[in-house]
Tab-separated table of C-alpha atoms and ligand atoms in Angstrom:
chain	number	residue	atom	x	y	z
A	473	UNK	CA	-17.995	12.284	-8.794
A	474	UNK	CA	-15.275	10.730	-6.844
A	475	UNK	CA	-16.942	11.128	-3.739
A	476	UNK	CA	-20.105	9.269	-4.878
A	477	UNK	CA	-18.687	6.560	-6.798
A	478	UNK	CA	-16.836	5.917	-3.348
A	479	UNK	CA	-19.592	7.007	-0.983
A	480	UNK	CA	-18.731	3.726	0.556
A	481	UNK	CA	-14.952	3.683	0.729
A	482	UNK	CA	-11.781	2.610	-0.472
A	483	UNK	CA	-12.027	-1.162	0.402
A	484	UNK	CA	-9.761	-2.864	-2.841
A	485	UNK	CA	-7.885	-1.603	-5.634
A	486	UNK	CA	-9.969	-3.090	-7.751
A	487	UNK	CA	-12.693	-0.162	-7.374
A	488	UNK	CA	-10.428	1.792	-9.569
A	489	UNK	CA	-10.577	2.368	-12.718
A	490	UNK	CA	-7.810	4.594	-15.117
A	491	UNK	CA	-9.762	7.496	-15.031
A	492	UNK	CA	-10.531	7.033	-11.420
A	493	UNK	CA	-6.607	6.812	-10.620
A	494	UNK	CA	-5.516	9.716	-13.066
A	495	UNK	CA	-7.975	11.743	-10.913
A	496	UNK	CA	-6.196	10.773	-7.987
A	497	UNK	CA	-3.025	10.910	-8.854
A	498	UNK	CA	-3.578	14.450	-9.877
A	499	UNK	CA	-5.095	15.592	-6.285
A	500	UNK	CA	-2.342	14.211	-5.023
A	501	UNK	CA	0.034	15.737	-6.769
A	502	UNK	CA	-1.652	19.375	-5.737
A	503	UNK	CA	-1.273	18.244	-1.945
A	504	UNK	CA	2.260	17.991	-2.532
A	505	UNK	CA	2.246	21.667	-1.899
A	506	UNK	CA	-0.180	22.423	0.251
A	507	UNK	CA	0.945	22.048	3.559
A	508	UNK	CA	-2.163	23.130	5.229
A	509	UNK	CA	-5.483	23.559	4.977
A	510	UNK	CA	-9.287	24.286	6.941
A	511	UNK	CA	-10.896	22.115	3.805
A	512	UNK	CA	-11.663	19.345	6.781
A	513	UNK	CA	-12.501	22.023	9.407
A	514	UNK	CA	-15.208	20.175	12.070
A	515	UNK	CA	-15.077	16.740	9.949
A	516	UNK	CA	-13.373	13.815	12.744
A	517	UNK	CA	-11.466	10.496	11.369
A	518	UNK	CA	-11.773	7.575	13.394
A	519	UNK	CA	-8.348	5.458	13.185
A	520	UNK	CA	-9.214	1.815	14.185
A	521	UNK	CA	-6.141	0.007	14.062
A	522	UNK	CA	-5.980	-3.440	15.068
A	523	UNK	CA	-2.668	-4.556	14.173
A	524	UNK	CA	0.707	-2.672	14.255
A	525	UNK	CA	1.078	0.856	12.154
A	526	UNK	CA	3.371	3.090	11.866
A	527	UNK	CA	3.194	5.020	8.405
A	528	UNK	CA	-0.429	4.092	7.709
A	529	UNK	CA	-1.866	5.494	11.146
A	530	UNK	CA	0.259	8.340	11.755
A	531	UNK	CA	0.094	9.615	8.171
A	532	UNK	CA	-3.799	9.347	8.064
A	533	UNK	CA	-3.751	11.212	11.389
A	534	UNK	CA	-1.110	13.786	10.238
A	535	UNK	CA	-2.803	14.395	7.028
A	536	UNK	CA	-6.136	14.852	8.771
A	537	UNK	CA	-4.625	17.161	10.991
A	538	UNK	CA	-3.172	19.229	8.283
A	539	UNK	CA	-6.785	19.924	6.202
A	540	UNK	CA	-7.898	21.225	10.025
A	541	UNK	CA	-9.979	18.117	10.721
A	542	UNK	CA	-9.719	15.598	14.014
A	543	UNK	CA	-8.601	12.480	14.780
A	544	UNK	CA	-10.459	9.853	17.456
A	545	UNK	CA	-9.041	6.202	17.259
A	546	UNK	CA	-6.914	3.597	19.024
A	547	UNK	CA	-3.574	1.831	17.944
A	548	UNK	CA	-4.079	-1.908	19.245
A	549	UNK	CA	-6.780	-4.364	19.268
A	550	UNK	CA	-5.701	-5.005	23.528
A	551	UNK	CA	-7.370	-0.923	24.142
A	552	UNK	CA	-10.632	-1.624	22.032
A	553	UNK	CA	-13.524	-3.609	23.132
A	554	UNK	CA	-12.133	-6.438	20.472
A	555	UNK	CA	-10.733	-7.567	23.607
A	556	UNK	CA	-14.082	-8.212	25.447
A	557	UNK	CA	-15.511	-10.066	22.601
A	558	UNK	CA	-16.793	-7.248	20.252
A	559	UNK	CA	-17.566	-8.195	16.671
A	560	UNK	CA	-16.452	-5.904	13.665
A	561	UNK	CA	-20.285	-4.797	12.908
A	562	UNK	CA	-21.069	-3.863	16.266
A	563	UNK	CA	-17.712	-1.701	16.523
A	564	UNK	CA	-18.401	-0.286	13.559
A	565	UNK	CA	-21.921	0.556	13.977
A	566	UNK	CA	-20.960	2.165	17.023
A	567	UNK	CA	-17.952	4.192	15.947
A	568	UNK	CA	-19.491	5.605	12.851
A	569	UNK	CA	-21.568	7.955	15.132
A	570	UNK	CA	-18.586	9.487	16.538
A	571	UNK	CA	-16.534	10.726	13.018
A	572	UNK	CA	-17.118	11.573	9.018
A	573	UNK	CA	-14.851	8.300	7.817
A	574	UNK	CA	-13.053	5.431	9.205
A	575	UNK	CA	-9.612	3.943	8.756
A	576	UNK	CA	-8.998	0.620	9.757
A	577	UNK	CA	-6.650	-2.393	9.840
A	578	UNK	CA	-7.391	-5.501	10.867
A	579	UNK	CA	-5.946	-9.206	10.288
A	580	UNK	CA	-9.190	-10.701	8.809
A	581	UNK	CA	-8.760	-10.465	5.012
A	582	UNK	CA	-12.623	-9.649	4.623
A	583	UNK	CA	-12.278	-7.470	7.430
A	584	UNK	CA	-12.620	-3.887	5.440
A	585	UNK	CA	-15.702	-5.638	3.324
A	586	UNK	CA	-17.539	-6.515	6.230
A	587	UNK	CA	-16.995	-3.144	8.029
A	588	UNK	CA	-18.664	-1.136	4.968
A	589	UNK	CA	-21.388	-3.362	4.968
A	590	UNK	CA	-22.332	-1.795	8.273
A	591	UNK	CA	-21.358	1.082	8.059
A	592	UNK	CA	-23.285	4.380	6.521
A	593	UNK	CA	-19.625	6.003	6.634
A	594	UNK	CA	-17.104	5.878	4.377
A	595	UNK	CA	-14.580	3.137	5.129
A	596	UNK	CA	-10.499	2.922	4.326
A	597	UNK	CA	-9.078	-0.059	4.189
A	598	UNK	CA	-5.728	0.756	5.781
A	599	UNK	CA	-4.802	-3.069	5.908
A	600	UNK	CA	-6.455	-6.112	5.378
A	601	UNK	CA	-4.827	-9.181	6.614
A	602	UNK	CA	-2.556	-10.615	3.952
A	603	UNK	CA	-5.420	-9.375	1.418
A	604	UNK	CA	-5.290	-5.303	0.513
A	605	UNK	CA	-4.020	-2.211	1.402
A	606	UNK	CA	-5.337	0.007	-1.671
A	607	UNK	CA	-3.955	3.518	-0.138
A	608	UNK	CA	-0.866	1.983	0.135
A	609	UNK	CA	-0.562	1.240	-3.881
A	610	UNK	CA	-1.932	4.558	-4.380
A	611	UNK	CA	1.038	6.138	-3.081
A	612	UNK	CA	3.019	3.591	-4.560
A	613	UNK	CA	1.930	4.762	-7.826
A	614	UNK	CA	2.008	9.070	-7.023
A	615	UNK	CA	5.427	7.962	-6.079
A	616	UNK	CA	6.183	6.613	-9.544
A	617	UNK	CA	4.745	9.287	-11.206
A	618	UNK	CA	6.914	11.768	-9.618
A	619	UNK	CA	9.796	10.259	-9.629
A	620	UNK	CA	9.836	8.634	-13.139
A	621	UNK	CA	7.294	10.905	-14.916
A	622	UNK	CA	5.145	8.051	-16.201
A	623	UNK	CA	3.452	4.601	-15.185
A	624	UNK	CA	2.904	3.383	-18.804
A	625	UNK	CA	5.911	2.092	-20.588
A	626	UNK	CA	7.708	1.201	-17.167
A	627	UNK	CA	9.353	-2.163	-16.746
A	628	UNK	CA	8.500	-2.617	-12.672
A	629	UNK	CA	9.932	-5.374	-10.444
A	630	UNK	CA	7.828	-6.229	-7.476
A	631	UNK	CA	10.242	-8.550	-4.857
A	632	UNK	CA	9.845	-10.584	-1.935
A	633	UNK	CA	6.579	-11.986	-0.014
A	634	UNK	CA	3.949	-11.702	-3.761
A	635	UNK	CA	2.105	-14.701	-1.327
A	636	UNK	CA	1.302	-12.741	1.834
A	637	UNK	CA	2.325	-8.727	0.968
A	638	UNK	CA	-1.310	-7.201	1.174
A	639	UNK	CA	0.628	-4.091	-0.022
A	640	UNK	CA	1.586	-6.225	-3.516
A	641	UNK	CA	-1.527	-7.467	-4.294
A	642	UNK	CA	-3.353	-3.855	-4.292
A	643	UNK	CA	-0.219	-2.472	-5.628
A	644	UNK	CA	-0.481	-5.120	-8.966
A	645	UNK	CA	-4.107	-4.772	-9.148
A	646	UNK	CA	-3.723	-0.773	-9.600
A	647	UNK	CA	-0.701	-1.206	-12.051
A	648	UNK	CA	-3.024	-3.530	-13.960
A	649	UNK	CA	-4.888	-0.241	-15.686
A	650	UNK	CA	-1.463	0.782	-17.034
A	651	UNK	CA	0.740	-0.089	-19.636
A	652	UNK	CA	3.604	-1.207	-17.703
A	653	UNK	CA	5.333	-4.547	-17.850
A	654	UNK	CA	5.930	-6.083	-14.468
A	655	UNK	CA	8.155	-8.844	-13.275
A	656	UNK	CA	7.152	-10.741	-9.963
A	657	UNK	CA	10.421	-11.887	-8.038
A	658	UNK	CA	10.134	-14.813	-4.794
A	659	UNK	CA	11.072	-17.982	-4.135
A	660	UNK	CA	8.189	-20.258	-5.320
A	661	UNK	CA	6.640	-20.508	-2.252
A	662	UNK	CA	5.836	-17.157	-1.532
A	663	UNK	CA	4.693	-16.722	-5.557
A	664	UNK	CA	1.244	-14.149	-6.504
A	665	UNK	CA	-1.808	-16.027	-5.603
A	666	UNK	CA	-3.866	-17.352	-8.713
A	667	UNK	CA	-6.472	-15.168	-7.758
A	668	UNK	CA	-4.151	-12.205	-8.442
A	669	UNK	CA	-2.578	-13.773	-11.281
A	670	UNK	CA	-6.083	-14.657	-13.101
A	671	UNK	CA	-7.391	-10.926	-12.313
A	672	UNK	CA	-4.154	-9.911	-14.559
A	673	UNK	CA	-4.866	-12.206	-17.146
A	674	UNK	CA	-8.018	-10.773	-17.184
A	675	UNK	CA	-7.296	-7.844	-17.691
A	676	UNK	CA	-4.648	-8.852	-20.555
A	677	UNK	CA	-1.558	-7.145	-18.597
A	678	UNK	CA	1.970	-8.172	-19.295
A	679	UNK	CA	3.587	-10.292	-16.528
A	680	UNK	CA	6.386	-12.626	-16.254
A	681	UNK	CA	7.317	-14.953	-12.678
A	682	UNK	CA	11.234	-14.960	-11.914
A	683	UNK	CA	13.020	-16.604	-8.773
A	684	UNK	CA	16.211	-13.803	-8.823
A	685	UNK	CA	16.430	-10.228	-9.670
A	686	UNK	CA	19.839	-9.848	-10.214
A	687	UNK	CA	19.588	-10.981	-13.687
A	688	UNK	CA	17.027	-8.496	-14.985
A	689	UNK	CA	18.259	-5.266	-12.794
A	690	UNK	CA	19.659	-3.542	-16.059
A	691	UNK	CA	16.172	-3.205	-17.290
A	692	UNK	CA	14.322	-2.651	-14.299
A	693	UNK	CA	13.080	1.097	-14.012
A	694	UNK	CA	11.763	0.639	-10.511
A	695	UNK	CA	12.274	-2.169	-7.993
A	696	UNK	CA	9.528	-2.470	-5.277
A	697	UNK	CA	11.258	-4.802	-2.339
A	698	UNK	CA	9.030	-5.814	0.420
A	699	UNK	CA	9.105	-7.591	3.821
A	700	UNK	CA	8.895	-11.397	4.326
A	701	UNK	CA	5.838	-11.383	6.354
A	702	UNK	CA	6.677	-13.136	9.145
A	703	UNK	CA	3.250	-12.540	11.287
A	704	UNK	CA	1.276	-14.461	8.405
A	705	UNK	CA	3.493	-17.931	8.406
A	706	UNK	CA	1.563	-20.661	10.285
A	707	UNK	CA	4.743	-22.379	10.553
A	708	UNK	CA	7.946	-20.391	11.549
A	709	UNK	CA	10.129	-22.787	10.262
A	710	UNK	CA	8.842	-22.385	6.797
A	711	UNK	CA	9.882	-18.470	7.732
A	712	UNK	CA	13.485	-19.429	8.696
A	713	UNK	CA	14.215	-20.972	5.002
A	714	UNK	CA	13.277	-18.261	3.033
A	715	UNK	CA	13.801	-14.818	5.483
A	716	UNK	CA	17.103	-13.411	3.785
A	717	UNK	CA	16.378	-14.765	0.470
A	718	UNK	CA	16.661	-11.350	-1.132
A	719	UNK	CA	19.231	-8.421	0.552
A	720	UNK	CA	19.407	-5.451	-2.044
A	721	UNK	CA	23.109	-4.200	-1.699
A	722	UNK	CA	25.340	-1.506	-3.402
A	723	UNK	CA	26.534	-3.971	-5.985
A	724	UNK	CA	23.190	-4.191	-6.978
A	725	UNK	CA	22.200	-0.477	-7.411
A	726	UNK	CA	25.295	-0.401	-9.588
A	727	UNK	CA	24.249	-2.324	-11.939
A	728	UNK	CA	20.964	-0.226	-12.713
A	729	UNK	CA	19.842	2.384	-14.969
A	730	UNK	CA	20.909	5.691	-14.020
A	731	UNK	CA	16.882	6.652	-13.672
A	732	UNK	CA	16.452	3.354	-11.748
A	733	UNK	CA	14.298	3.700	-8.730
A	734	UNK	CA	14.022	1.498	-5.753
A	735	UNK	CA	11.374	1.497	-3.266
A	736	UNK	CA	9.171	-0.446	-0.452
A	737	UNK	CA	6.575	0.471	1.825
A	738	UNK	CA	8.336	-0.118	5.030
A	739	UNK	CA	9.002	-1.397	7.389
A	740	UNK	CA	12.095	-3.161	6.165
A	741	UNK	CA	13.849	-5.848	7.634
A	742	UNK	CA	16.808	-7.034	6.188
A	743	UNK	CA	15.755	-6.747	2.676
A	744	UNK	CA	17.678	-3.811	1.860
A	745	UNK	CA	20.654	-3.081	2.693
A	746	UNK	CA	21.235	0.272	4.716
A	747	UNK	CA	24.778	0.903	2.563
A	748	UNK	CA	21.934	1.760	-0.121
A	749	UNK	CA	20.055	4.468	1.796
A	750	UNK	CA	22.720	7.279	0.967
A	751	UNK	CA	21.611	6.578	-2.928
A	752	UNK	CA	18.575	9.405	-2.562
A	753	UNK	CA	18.332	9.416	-6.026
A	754	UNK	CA	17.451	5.946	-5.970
A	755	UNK	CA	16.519	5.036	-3.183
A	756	UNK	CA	13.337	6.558	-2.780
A	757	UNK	CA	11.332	4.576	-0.120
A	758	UNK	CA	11.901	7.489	2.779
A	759	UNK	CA	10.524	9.932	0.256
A	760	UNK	CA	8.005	7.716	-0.657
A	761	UNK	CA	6.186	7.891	3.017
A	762	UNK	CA	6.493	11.887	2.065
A	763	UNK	CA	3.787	10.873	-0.870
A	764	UNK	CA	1.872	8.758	1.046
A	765	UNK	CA	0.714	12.532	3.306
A	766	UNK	CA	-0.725	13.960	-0.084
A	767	UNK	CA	-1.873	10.714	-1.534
A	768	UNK	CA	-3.556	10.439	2.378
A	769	UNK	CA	-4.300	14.117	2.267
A	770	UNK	CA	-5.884	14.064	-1.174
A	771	UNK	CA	-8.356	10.756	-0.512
A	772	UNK	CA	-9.528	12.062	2.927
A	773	UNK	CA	-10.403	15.785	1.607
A	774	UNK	CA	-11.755	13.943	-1.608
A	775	UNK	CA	-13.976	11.622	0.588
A	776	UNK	CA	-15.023	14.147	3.708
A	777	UNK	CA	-15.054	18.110	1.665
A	778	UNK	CA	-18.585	19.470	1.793
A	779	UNK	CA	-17.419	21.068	-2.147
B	795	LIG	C1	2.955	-2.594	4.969
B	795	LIG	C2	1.736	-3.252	5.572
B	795	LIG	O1	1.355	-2.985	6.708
B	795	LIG	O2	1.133	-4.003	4.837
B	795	LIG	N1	3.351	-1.437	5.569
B	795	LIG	C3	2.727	-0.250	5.302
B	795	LIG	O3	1.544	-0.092	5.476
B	795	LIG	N2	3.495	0.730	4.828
B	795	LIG	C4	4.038	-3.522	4.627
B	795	LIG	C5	4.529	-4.533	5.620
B	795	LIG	O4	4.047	-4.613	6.748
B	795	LIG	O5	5.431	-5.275	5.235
C-alpha cells in the first residue's frame, strides 16, 4: 500500500498522513536491528546531489548498501552536466534509465516537484532549497519516538532559522498529524512562513511564536536547534545581525526536565555549544543521524522491494 500511494516519491511532508507515518515509523523501528540485508539485491539508487551533503547522501548510500542494493550518483552540481546547461527534466529523464529510485537535492524549492513530473521513478526529495526535506522530519520523528516513547502529548521547541530551515518546515508539517504542542523560537525575521503557519491552522494544531527559549526550557520535552542558513541570505549583512542569536550551553540543559531531549539535524555551527555533547542522554543529535540509516533503510526497501 505504501509503495503505491508513493509510486511517485517522497516529494513533501505533506503526502503523509497519521496512518501513513505510524507505518513508517514502525519499519523503521525494525531496521534498527537489522544491520543487513539482500531485500534490495540488483535494485541501483541514483544520488543526485546538487548542493552540499553529508548525512543525507552518505546515509542514503550506506543504507542502500546495507539491503545489498547499488549506488550510482554524483556529490556536486560542478561534476554533472548542470554545468553545461542541463535542465532538471532532461537529467532526470536520462538518469531514471540507469537505477530503481532517485535521491536528490537541489537549491530550487520546486526542484523535487518538477523532477517527479518527469520521471516514471520514484523520486526523494533529499533537499529542496529552503522548501522541504521530508526524510529528514521522518527521522526527526523515529528519533522522538525512541527516545521519548511518544509524539502525542509532547511539548516540542523548534529553534533558530523557522524562515529558511527546509528541515523545519517538513519537520512541522509531519508533527502537524500529532497531538503535540509546539513552540517556534527566532528572532522575527527569520519567523515560520505564513504558508506554514496557515497549513497548521488548518489543520487546527496547537502553536505558539516566542523570540527566547530560555524562558520555556522547564517545559520543553525536546528542543530541535537548527543552523542559521547562511547560503539562503541575499544579503550577508542581514546574516551578521542575527548568526549567534541562539548558543545552547550547559546552563541551559540544567534547567530541563530530566527526560528533556535536545536535537538538530546537523550540521551545527555555533548553535550548540560542544560543553553539551558529553550530555548523551540529552543530547541526542549524534544518535539521531544513527535513526536517520533505518528511517533511510526502511523508505528505500519500502519504495524499491519486489514483496
Ligand atoms: C540540513 C539540510 O541540509 O537541510 N541538514 C541535513 O540534511 N541533515 C540542515 C542544514 O543544512 O542546516
Amino acid at each position: 500500500m505504501f509503495k503505491e500511494k508513493f509510486s511517485e516519491g517522497i516529494i513533501s511532508a505533506k503526502q503523509f498522513n497519521r496512518e501513513d507515518l505510524e507505518y513508517i515509523l514502525s519499519k523503521g523501528r525494525e531496521m534498527i536491528t537489522i544491520k543487513n540485508s539482500n531485500i534490495l539485491n540488483g535494485k541501483i539508487l541514483a544520488t543526485l546531489f546538487f548542493e552540499p551533503s553529508t548525512r543525507t547522501r552518505l546515509s542514503f548510500e550506506s543504507a542502500m548498501y546495507r539491503l545489498g542494493g547499488n549506488v550510482i550518483g554524483f556529490h556536486s552540481a560542478d561534476v554533472s552536466s548542470f554545468k553545461k546547461g542541463e535542465s532538471i527534466a532532461d537529467t532526470i529523464r536520462t538518469v531514471q534509465n540507469y537505477c530503481d529510485c532517485i535521491a536528490m537535492r537541489n537549491p530550487l524549492e520546486g526542484a523535487a516537484k518538477l523532477a517527479s513530473r518527469f520521471a516514471n521513478i520514484p523520486i526523494i526529495n533529499a533537499g529542496s532549497g529552503s522548501g522541504e526535506h521530508p526524510t529528514q522530519a521522518l527521522l526527526d520523528l523515529l528519533t522522538i519516538k525512541e527516545e521519548s516513547g511518544t509524539i502525542d502529548g509532547l511539548n516540542i521547541g523548534i529553534v533558530g532559522d523557522l524562515k529558511y530551515g527546509r528541515t523545519v518546515h517538513s519537520l512541522s508539517i509531519l508533527l502537524s498529524k500529532f497531538e503535540a504542542n509546539i513552540y517556534f523560537i527566532s528572532p522575527k525575521e527569520l519567523s515560520l512562513r505564513n504558508r506554514y503557519k496557515a497549513y497548521l491552522q488548518e489543520q487546527k494544531v496547537k502553536y505558539k511564536e516566542v523570540t527566547k527559549y530560555r524562558n520555556i526550557l522547564d517545559i520543553l520535552d525536546v528542543l530541535y536547534m537548527t543552523r542559521i542558513q547562511k547560503e539562503r541570505f541575499i544579503d550577508q549583512e542581514e546574516y551578521e545581525k542575527v548568526k549567534n542569536t541562539f548558543v545552547f550551553n550547559e546552563d541551559d540543559l540544567e534547567k530541563t526536565k530530566d527526560t528533556f531531549k535536545l536535537m538538530h539535524p546537523l550540521p551545527r555551527v555555533t548553535e550548540i555549544s560542544p560543553d553539551v555533547d558529553k550530555y548523551t542522554d540529552k543530547a541526542i543529535y549524534f544518535k539521531q543521524t544513527g535513526y536517520g540509516l533505518a528511517l533511510r533503510k526502511a523508505i528505500l526497501a519500502e519504495l524499491m522491494s519486489e514483496d
